[in-house]
mmCIF file of C-alpha atoms and ligand atoms in Angstrom:
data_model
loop_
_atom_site.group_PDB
_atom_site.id
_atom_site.type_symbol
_atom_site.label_atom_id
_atom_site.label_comp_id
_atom_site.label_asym_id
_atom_site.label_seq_id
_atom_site.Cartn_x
_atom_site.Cartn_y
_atom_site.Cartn_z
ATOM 1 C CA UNK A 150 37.890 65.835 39.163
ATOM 2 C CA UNK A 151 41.520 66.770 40.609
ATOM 3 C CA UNK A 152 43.774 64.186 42.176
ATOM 4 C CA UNK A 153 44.068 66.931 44.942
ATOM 5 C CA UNK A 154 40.181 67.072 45.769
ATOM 6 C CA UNK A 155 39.647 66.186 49.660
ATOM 7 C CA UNK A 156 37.025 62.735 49.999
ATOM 8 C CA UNK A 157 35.259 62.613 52.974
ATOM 9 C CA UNK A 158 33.967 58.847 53.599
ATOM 10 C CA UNK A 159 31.416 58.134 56.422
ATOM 11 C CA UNK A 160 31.735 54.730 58.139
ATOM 12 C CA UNK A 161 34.578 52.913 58.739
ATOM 13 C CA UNK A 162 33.161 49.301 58.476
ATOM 14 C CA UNK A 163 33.214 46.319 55.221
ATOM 15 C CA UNK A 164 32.705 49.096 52.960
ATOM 16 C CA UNK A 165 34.068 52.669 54.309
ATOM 17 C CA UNK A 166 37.288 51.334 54.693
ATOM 18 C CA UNK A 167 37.858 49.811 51.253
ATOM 19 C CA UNK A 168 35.955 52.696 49.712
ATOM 20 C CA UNK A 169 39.150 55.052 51.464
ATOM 21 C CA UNK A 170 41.615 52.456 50.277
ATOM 22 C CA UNK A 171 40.949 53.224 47.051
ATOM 23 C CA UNK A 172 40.312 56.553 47.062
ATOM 24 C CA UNK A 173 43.648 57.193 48.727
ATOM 25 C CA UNK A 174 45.524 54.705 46.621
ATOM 26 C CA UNK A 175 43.945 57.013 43.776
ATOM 27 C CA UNK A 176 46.051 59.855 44.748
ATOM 28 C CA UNK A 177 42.318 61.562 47.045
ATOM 29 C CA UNK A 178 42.844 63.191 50.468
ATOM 30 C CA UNK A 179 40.833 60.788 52.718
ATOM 31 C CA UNK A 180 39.057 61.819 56.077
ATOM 32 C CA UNK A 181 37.704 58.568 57.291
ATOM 33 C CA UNK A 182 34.751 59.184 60.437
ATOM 34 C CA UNK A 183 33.197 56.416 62.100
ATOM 35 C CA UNK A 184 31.712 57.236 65.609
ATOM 36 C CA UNK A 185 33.193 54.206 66.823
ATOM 37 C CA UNK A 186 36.877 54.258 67.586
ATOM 38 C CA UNK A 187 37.075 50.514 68.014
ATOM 39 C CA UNK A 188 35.558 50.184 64.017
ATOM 40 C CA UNK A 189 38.269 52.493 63.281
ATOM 41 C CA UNK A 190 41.278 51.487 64.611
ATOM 42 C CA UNK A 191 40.147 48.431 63.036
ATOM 43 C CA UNK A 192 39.706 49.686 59.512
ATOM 44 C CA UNK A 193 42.946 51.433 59.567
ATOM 45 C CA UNK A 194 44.942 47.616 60.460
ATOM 46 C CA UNK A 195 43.077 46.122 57.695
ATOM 47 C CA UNK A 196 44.053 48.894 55.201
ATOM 48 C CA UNK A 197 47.212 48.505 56.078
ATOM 49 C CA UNK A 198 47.344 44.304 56.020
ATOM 50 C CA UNK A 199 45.909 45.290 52.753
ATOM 51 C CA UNK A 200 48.645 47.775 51.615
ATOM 52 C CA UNK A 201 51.224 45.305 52.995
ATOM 53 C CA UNK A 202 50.111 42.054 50.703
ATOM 54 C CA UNK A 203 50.342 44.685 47.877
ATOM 55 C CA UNK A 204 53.508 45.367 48.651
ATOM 56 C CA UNK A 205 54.510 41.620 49.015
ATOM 57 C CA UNK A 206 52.869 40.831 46.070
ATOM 58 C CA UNK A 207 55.351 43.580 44.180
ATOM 59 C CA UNK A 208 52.385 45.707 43.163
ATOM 60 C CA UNK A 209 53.043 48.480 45.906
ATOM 61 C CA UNK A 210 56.274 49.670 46.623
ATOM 62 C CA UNK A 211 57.015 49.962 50.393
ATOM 63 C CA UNK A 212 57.306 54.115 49.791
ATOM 64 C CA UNK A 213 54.066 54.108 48.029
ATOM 65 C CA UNK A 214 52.171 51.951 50.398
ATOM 66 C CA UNK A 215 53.524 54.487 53.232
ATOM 67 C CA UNK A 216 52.375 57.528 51.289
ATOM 68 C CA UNK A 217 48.897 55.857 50.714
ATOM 69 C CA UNK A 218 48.497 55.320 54.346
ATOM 70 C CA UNK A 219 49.335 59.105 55.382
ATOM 71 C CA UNK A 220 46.772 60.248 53.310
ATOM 72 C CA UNK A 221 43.859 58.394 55.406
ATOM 73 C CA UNK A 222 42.929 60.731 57.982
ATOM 74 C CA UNK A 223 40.914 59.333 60.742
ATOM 75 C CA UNK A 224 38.227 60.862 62.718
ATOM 76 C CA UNK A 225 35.711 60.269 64.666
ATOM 77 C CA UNK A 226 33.732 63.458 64.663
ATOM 78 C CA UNK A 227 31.862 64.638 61.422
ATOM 79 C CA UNK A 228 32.434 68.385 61.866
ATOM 80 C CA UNK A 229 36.280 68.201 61.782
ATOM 81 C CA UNK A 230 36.315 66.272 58.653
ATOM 82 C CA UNK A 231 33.370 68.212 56.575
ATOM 83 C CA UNK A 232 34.332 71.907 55.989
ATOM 84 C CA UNK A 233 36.498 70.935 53.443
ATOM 85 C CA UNK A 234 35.539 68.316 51.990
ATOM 86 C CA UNK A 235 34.849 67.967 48.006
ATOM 87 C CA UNK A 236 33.372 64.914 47.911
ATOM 88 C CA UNK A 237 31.552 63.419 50.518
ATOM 89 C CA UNK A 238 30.555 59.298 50.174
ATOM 90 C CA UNK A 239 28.622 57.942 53.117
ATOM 91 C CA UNK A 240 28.560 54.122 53.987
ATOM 92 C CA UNK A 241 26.973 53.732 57.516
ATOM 93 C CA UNK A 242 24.506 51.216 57.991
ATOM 94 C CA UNK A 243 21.987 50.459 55.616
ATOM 95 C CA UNK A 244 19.114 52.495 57.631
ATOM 96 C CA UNK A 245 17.195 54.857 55.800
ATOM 97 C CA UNK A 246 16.858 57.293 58.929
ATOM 98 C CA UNK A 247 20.405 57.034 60.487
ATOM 99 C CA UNK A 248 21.324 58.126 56.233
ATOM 100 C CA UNK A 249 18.837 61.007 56.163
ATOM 101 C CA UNK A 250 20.667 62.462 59.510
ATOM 102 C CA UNK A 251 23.706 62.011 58.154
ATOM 103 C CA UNK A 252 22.831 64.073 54.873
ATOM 104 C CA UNK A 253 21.326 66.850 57.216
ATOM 105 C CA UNK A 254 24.280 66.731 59.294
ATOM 106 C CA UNK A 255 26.217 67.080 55.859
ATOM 107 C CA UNK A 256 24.749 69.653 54.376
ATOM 108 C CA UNK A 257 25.189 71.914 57.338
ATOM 109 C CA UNK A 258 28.789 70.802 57.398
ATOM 110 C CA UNK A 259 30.039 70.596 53.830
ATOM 111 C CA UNK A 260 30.638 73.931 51.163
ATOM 112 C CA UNK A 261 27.767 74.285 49.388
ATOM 113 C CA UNK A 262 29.368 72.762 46.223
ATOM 114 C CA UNK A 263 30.218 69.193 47.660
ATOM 115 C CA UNK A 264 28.774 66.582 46.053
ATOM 116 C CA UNK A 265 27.228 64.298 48.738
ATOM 117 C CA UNK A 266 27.316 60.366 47.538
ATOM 118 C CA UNK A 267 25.640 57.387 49.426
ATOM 119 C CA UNK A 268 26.570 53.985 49.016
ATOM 120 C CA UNK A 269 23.475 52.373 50.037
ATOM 121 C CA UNK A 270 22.607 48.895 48.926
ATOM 122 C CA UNK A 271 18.975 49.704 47.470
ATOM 123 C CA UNK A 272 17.311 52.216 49.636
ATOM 124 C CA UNK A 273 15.937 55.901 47.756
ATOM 125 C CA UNK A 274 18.402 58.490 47.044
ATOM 126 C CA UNK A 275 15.991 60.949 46.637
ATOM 127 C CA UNK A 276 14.546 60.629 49.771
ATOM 128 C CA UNK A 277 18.203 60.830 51.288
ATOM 129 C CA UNK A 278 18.418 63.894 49.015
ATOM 130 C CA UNK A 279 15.539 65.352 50.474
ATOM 131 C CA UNK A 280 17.449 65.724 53.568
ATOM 132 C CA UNK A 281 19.639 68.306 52.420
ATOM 133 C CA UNK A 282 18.614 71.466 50.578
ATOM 134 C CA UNK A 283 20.861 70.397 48.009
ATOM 135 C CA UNK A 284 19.123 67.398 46.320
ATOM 136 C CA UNK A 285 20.971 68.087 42.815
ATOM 137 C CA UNK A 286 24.422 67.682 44.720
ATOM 138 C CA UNK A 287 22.971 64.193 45.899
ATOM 139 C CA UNK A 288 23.961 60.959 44.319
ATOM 140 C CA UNK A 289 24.361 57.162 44.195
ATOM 141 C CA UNK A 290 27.811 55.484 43.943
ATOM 142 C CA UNK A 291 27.404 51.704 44.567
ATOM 143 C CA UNK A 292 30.921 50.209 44.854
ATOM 144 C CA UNK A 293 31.113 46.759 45.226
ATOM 145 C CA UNK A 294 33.089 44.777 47.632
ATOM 146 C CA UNK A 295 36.108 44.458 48.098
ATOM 147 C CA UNK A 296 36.200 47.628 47.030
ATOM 148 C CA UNK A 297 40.223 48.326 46.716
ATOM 149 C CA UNK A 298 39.428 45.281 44.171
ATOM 150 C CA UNK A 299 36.801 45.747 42.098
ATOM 151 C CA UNK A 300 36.199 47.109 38.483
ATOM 152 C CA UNK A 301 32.777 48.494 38.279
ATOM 153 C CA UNK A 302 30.480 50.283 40.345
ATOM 154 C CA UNK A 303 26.594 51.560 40.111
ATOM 155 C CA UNK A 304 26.076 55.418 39.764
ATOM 156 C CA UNK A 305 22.993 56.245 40.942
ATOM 157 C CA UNK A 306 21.330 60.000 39.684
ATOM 158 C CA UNK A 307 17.934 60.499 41.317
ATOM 159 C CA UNK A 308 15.024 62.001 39.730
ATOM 160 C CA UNK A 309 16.672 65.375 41.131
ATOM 161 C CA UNK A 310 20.718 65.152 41.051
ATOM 162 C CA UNK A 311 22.318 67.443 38.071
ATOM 163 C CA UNK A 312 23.537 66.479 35.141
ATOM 164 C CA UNK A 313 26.642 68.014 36.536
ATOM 165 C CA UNK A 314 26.663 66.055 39.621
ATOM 166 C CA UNK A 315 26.363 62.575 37.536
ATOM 167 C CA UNK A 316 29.386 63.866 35.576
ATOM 168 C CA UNK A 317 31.645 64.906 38.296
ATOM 169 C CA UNK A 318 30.792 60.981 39.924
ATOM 170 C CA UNK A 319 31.327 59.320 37.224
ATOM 171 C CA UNK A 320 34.990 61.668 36.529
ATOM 172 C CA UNK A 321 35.698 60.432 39.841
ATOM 173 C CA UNK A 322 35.068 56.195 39.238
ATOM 174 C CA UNK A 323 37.211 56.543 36.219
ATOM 175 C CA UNK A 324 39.866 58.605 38.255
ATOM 176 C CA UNK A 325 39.977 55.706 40.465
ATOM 177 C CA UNK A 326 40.443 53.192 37.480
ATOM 178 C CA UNK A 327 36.525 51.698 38.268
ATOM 179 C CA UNK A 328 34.274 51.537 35.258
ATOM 180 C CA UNK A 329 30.782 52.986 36.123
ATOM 181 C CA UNK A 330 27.762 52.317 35.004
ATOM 182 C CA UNK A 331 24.510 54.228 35.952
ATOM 183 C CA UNK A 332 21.282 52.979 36.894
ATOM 184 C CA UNK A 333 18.061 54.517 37.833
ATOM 185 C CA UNK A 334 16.931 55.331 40.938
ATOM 186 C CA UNK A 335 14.970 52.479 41.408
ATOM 187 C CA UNK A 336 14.800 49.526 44.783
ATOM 188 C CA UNK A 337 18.190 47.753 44.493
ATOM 189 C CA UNK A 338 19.105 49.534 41.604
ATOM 190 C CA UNK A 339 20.684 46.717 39.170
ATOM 191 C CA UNK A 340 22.617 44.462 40.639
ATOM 192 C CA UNK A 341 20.932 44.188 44.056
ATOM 193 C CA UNK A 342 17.524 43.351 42.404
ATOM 194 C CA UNK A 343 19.123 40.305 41.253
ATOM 195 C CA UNK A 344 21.324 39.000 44.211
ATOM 196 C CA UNK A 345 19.296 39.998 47.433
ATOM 197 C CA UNK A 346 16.682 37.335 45.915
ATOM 198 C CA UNK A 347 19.625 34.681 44.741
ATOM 199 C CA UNK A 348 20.874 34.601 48.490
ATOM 200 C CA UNK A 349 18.136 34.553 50.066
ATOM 201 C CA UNK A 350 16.768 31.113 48.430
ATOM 202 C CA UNK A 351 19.663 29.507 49.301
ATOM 203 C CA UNK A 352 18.945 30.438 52.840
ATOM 204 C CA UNK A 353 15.837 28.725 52.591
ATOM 205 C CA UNK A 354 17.345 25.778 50.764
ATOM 206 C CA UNK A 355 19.045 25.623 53.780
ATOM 207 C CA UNK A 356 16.507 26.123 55.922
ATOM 208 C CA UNK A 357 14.411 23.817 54.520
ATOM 209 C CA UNK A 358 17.542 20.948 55.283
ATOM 210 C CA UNK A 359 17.804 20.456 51.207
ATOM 211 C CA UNK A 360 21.117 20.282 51.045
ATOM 212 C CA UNK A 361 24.442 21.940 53.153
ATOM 213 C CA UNK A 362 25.674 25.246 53.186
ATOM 214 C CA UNK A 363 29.127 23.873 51.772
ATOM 215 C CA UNK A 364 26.951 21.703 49.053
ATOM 216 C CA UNK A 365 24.926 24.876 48.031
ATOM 217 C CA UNK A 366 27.836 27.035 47.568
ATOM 218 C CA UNK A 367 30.320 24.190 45.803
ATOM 219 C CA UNK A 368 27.530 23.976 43.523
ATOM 220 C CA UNK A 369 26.738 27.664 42.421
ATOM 221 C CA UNK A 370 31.068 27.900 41.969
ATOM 222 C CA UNK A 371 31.569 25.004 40.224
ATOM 223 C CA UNK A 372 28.133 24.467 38.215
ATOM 224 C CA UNK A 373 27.411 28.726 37.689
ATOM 225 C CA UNK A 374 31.064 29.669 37.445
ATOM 226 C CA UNK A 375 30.745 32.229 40.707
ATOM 227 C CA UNK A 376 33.556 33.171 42.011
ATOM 228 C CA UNK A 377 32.108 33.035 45.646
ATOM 229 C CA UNK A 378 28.850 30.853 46.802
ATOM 230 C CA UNK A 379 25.734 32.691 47.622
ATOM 231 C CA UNK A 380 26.113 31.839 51.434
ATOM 232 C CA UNK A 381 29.638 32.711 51.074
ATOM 233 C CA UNK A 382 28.633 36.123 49.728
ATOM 234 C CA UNK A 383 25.972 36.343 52.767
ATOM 235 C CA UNK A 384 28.333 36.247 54.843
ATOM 236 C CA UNK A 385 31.093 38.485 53.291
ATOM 237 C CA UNK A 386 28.241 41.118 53.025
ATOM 238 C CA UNK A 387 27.015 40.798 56.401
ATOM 239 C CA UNK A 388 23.693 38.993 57.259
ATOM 240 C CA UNK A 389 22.291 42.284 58.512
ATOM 241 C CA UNK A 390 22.834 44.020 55.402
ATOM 242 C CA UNK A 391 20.977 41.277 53.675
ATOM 243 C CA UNK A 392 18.384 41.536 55.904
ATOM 244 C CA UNK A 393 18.171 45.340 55.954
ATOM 245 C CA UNK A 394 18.024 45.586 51.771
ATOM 246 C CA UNK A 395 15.107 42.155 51.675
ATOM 247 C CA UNK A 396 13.325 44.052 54.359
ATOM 248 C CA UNK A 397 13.049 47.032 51.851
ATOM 249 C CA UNK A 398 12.942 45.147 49.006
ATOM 250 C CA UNK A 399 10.110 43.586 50.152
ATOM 251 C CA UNK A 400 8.174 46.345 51.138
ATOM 252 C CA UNK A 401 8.496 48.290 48.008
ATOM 253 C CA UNK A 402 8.665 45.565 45.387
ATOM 254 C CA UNK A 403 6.289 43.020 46.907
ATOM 255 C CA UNK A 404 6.322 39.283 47.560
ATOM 256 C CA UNK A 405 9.236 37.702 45.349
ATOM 257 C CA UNK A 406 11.928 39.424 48.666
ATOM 258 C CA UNK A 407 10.314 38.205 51.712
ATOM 259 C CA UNK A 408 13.154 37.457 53.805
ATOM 260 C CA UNK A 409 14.308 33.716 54.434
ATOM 261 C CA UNK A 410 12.996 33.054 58.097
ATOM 262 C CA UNK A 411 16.137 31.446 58.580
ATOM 263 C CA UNK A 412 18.129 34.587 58.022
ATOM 264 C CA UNK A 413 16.704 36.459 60.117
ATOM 265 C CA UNK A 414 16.916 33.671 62.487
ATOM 266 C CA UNK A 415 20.794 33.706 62.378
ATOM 267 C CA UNK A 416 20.536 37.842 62.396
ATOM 268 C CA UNK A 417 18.537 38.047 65.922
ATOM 269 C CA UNK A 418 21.095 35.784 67.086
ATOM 270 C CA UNK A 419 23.383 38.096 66.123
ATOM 271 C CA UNK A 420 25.803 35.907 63.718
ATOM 272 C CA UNK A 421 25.839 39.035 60.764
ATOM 273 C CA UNK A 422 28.538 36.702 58.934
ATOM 274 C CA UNK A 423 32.323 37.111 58.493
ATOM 275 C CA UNK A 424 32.480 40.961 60.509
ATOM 276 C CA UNK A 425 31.343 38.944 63.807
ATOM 277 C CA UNK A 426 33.132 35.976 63.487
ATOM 278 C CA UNK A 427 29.669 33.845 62.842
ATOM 279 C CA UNK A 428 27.364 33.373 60.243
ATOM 280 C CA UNK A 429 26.341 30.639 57.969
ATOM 281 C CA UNK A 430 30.487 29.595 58.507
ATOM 282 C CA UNK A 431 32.354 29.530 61.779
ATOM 283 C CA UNK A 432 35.516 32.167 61.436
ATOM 284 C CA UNK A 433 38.756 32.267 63.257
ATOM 285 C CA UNK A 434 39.974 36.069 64.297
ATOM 286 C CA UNK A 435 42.271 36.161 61.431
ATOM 287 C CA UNK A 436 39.490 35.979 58.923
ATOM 288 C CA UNK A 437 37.325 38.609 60.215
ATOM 289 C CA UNK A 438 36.750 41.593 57.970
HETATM 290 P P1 NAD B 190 29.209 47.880 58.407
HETATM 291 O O1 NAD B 190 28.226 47.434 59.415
HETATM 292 O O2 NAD B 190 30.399 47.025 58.149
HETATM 293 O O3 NAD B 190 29.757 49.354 58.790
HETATM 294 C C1 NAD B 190 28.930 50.436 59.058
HETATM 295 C C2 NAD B 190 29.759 51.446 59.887
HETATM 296 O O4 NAD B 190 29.015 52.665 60.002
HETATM 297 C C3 NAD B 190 30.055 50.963 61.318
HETATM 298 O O5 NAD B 190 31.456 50.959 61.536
HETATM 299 C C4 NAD B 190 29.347 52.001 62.198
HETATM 300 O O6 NAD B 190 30.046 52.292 63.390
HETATM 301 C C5 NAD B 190 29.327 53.215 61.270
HETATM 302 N N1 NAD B 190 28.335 54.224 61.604
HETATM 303 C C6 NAD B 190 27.038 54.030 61.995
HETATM 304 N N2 NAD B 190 26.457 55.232 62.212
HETATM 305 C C7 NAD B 190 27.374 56.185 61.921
HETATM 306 C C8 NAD B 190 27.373 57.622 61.936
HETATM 307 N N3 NAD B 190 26.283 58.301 62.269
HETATM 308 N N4 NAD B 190 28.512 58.273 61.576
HETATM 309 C C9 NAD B 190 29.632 57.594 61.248
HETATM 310 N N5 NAD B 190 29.690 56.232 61.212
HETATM 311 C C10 NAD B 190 28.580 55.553 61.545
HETATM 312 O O7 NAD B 190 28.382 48.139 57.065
HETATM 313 P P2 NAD B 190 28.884 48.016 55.540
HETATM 314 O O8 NAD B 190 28.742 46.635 55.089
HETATM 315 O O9 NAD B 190 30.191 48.724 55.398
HETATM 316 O O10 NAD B 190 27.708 48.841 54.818
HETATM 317 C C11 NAD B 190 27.738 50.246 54.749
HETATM 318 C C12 NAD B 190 26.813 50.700 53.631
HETATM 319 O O11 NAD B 190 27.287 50.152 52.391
HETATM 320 C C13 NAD B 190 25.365 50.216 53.783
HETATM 321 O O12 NAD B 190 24.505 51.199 53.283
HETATM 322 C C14 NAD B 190 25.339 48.959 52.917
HETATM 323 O O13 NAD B 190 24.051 48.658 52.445
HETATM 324 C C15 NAD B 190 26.248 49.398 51.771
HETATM 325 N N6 NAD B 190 26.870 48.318 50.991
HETATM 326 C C16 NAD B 190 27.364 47.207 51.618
HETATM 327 C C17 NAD B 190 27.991 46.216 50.863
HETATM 328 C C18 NAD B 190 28.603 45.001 51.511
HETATM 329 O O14 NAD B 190 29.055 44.089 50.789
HETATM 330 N N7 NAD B 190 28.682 44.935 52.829
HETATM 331 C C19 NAD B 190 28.102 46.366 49.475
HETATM 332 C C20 NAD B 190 27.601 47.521 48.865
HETATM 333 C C21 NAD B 190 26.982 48.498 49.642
#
């Protein structure tokens, strides 16, 4: 894949606007399209408070972090930013039916030789394939947050994407200096069979008033060597998320996910974590991602 290909990414929020960090800082053309202006104008400030610590860190050049900015192209309507697109990745919220009208919506609006990524957390590609008439163009990539950060991410093929289309995905991680690795099209994938069910026991050792959310995650750092406590991590995520992928998990993979009543607890009260302000941990306006 060209530097000069045109990315399309869908969703401005934790993980669209990382995901067009880094495709932009990998040379891409970015059209970013949320249909809220609000979580737009939002992801562009934090790309560029981003870009800016870069820059003050010496690992951007002032110039650069300029040029990386002007390719981000924001939008909030899907049609302008389709037609051309080469590369479409989509990173709304983790609902299976609000990601099948989004494919539909994509495959009318794309050339027919796009290939049309999701970044869902665990949910089917194939069925999100389904939506298009172009299920071999269809495929997994599971970046990690924050994304502008990390090394690796999952590439998902489903039972029907070419063996082209897992080529030209995995071209594009390693243009963008990410090691892939693919996994099957399976709940969760890899890493999100193991982590949904991590975090949500230590909601309900915290439910169950075992020990403190600060004790819990101190514990996992210090004793497990994670970088981040599972709590933490909840909360970085975004509680709803983590509800969203047990809920699924659950229903396709049985007992071991039922979700932690006390996450869904802080979820109806709507505390999603770090994006809101509120979650497990209290956050002032300055840490909200
Ligand atoms: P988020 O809630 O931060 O952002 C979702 C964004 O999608 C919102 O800004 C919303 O306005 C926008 N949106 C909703 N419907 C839309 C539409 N029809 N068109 C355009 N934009 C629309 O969610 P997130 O955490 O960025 O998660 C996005 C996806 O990435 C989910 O599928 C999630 O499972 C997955 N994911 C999340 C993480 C994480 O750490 N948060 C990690 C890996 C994968």
């Amino acid at each position: 894949m060209k530097a000069s290909v045109q990315v399309t990414v869908i969703g401005a929020g934790i993980m669209g606007h990382g995901i067009a960090q880094l495709c932009a800082q990998s040379g891409f053309q970015v059209s970013l399209v949320d249909v809220d202006r609000t979580a737009l104008d939002q992801a562009l400030l934090k790309i560029e408070t981003s870009l800016q610590t870069l820059v003050k860190k010496g690992r951007r050049t002032q110039k650069e972090a300029e040029e990386i900015l002007g390719r981000i192209r924001p939008l909030t309507v899907l049609e302008q930013a389709a037609g051309e697109a080469d590369l479409v990745i989509e990173a709304v919220t983790e609902e299976l039916n609000l990601k099948k009208k989004v494919f539909a919506d994509l495959d009318r609006l794309t050339p027919p030789d796009a290939v049309l990524a999701t970044n869902t957390s665990a949910l089917s590609i194939a069925q999100i394939a389904l939506a298009t008439a172009r299920p071999d163009k269809v495929i997994g990539l599971h970046f990690f947050y924050p994304v502008p950060l990390s090394s690796t991410l999952e590439v998902i093929p489903s039972l029907l994407t070419s063996p082209e289309t897992t080529e030209a995905a995995l071209v594009f991680a390693r243009t963008a200096g990410i090691e892939p690795f693919v996994a099957k099209d399976f709940p969760g994938f890899i890493v999100n069979r193991l982590l949904p069910a991590f975090i949500n026991e230590a909601f309900n050792l915290l439910g169950e008033g075992q020990a403190s959310p600060e004790v819990i995650d101190r514990l996992c750092t210090l004793g497990l060597g994670h970088g981040i406590g599972p709590l933490r991590m909840a909360d970085l995520i975004g509680l709803d998320t983590v509800l969203s992928v047990l809920e699924y998990l659950h229903r396709e993979l049985g007992e071991r996910y039922r979700p932690s009543p006390w996450l869904k607890q802080l979820v109806r009260a709507g505390k999603y974590g770090r994006k809101t302000g509120q979650g497990v941990y209290t956050y002032d306006k300055s840490e909200i991602v």
